[in-house]
Amino acid sequence: MKAFPSSEQIFGGNAVIGIKENTGMELRDYFAARAMTVILETMLNTQPDTSVDDFQFVSIDAYLIADEMMKVRGQ
């Protein structure tokens, strides 16, 4: 499933000459990005000495959360 699909008309003068389609991003990726934002904000506020290795775990955790959100949606 996609998040933010869209289409817009392309004009040539006053006439519509085509449609530009944007398929959007995967809903799972959107959920992971939103989860990652909260995880990172919390982590950086509570653990200022965060290392690069910690960021890999954040990515994994974000997708685990996204997968659970997809399950709840019935995907």
Rosetta silent file (secondary structure, phi, psi, omega in degrees, C-alpha in Angstrom):
SEQUENCE: MKAFPSSEQIFGGNAVIGIKENTGMELRDYFAARAMTVILETMLNTQPDTSVDDFQFVSIDAYLIADEMMKVRGQ
SCORE:     score description
SCORE:     0.000 S_00000001
   1 L     0.000  145.835 -176.792    0.000    0.000    0.000 S_00000001
   2 E  -106.309  149.070  172.361    1.237    3.488   -0.798 S_00000001
   3 E  -106.575  135.934  174.859    1.246    6.695    1.218 S_00000001
   4 L    64.723   40.641  172.469    0.654   10.005   -0.543 S_00000001
   5 L   -68.777  150.192 -179.924   -0.101    8.920   -4.097 S_00000001
   6 E  -155.566  165.386  172.501   -1.063   11.843   -6.290 S_00000001
   7 E  -146.664  148.422  177.473   -1.641   12.997   -9.806 S_00000001
   8 E  -139.798  148.715 -179.122   -1.640   16.416  -11.371 S_00000001
   9 E   -77.868  144.393  174.815   -2.665   17.716  -14.719 S_00000001
  10 E  -107.001  125.252 -176.628   -0.049   18.981  -17.161 S_00000001
  11 E  -103.466  144.261  170.054   -1.183   22.000  -19.124 S_00000001
  12 E  -124.801  100.299 -171.528   -0.129   23.185  -22.554 S_00000001
  13 L    71.899 -125.420  179.245   -1.613   26.633  -22.873 S_00000001
  14 L  -100.440    4.725 -175.843   -5.208   26.322  -21.642 S_00000001
  15 E  -110.750  146.565  174.069   -5.553   22.604  -22.431 S_00000001
  16 E   -78.128  122.545 -178.579   -4.677   19.549  -20.373 S_00000001
  17 E  -110.658   -2.419  177.824   -2.055   17.618  -22.342 S_00000001
  18 E   176.834 -179.425  179.472   -1.265   14.906  -19.831 S_00000001
  19 E  -131.972  132.345  176.609   -1.229   13.724  -16.261 S_00000001
  20 E   -98.326  118.837 -178.607    1.814   13.432  -14.010 S_00000001
  21 E  -100.493  136.930  172.330    1.488   10.462  -11.652 S_00000001
  22 E  -123.336  115.382 -175.035    3.352   10.132   -8.376 S_00000001
  23 L   -75.480  -10.315  178.973    2.915    6.684   -6.872 S_00000001
  24 L    82.630 -163.840  179.771    3.988    7.889   -3.428 S_00000001
  25 E  -117.185  160.950  177.985    6.014    5.905   -0.940 S_00000001
  26 E   -62.708  137.419 -179.337    5.372    2.566    0.678 S_00000001
  27 H   -60.963  -37.289  177.673    3.134    2.895    3.713 S_00000001
  28 H   -58.952  -43.755  178.446    5.525    0.673    5.695 S_00000001
  29 H   -64.266  -38.579  177.752    8.394    3.101    4.979 S_00000001
  30 H   -63.410  -46.740  178.250    6.235    6.037    6.056 S_00000001
  31 H   -60.107  -42.529 -179.713    5.337    4.318    9.325 S_00000001
  32 H   -63.757  -41.582  179.629    9.011    3.469    9.938 S_00000001
  33 H   -63.124  -41.213  178.660   10.101    7.057    9.296 S_00000001
  34 H   -66.070  -42.576  178.495    7.524    8.383   11.742 S_00000001
  35 H   -64.229  -40.903 -178.330    8.541    5.833   14.376 S_00000001
  36 H   -62.150  -37.021  179.328   12.216    6.578   13.803 S_00000001
  37 H   -59.615  -46.906 -179.036   11.671   10.273   14.469 S_00000001
  38 H   -68.191  -42.671  179.489   10.206    9.594   17.899 S_00000001
  39 H   -60.427  -47.523 -178.570   12.811    6.953   18.757 S_00000001
  40 H   -64.711  -43.486  179.010   15.695    9.260   17.779 S_00000001
  41 H   -59.330  -45.676  179.745   14.297   12.270   19.618 S_00000001
  42 H   -64.569  -45.901 -177.928   13.855   10.207   22.766 S_00000001
  43 H   -63.482  -46.238 -177.128   17.247    8.543   22.449 S_00000001
  44 H   -69.329  -28.128  177.212   19.188   11.737   21.790 S_00000001
  45 H   -77.259  -28.144 -176.591   17.461   13.511   24.686 S_00000001
  46 H  -103.761  -19.567 -179.234   18.180   10.696   27.143 S_00000001
  47 L  -134.217   78.973 -176.454   21.512    9.378   25.789 S_00000001
  48 L   -63.273  -18.280 -178.800   23.637   12.241   24.448 S_00000001
  49 L   -93.436   33.861 -178.505   26.607    9.892   23.943 S_00000001
  50 L   -62.194  137.438  179.770   24.799    7.926   21.217 S_00000001
  51 L  -105.395  170.059  179.188   27.093    6.067   18.811 S_00000001
  52 H   -61.212  -37.043  179.031   26.703    5.138   15.149 S_00000001
  53 H   -59.610  -34.442  178.933   26.022    1.525   16.174 S_00000001
  54 H   -63.156  -32.677 -178.079   22.968    2.721   18.109 S_00000001
  55 H   -67.094  -31.708  176.840   21.499    4.162   14.928 S_00000001
  56 H   -63.112  -41.446  178.599   21.428    0.734   13.284 S_00000001
  57 H   -66.388  -34.354  177.203   19.260   -0.520   16.143 S_00000001
  58 H   -62.197  -43.468  179.312   16.993    2.497   15.747 S_00000001
  59 H   -62.142  -45.069  179.364   16.438    1.596   12.104 S_00000001
  60 H   -62.381  -47.227  179.799   15.658   -2.005   12.961 S_00000001
  61 H   -61.123  -40.319 -179.344   13.296   -0.985   15.753 S_00000001
  62 H   -60.879  -41.982  179.005   11.525    1.522   13.507 S_00000001
  63 H   -73.027  -30.489  174.131   10.753   -1.183   10.941 S_00000001
  64 H   -63.462  -42.481  177.354    9.630   -3.606   13.658 S_00000001
  65 H   -64.563  -44.506  179.484    7.162   -0.961   14.817 S_00000001
  66 H   -60.250  -41.245  179.193    6.089   -0.291   11.212 S_00000001
  67 H   -62.477  -40.423  177.537    5.513   -4.012   10.639 S_00000001
  68 H   -65.884  -38.233  177.545    3.298   -4.179   13.712 S_00000001
  69 H   -63.693  -38.910  178.388    1.358   -1.145   12.504 S_00000001
  70 H   -65.513  -39.237  178.124    0.819   -2.860    9.144 S_00000001
  71 H   -62.397  -42.994 -179.916   -0.446   -5.998   10.927 S_00000001
  72 H   -62.125  -34.879  179.092   -2.923   -3.940   12.929 S_00000001
  73 H   -73.849  -12.102  179.747   -4.185   -2.405    9.688 S_00000001
  74 L    87.087   24.138  179.809   -4.782   -5.918    8.354 S_00000001
  75 L   -85.422    0.000    0.000   -2.151   -5.818    5.634 S_00000001
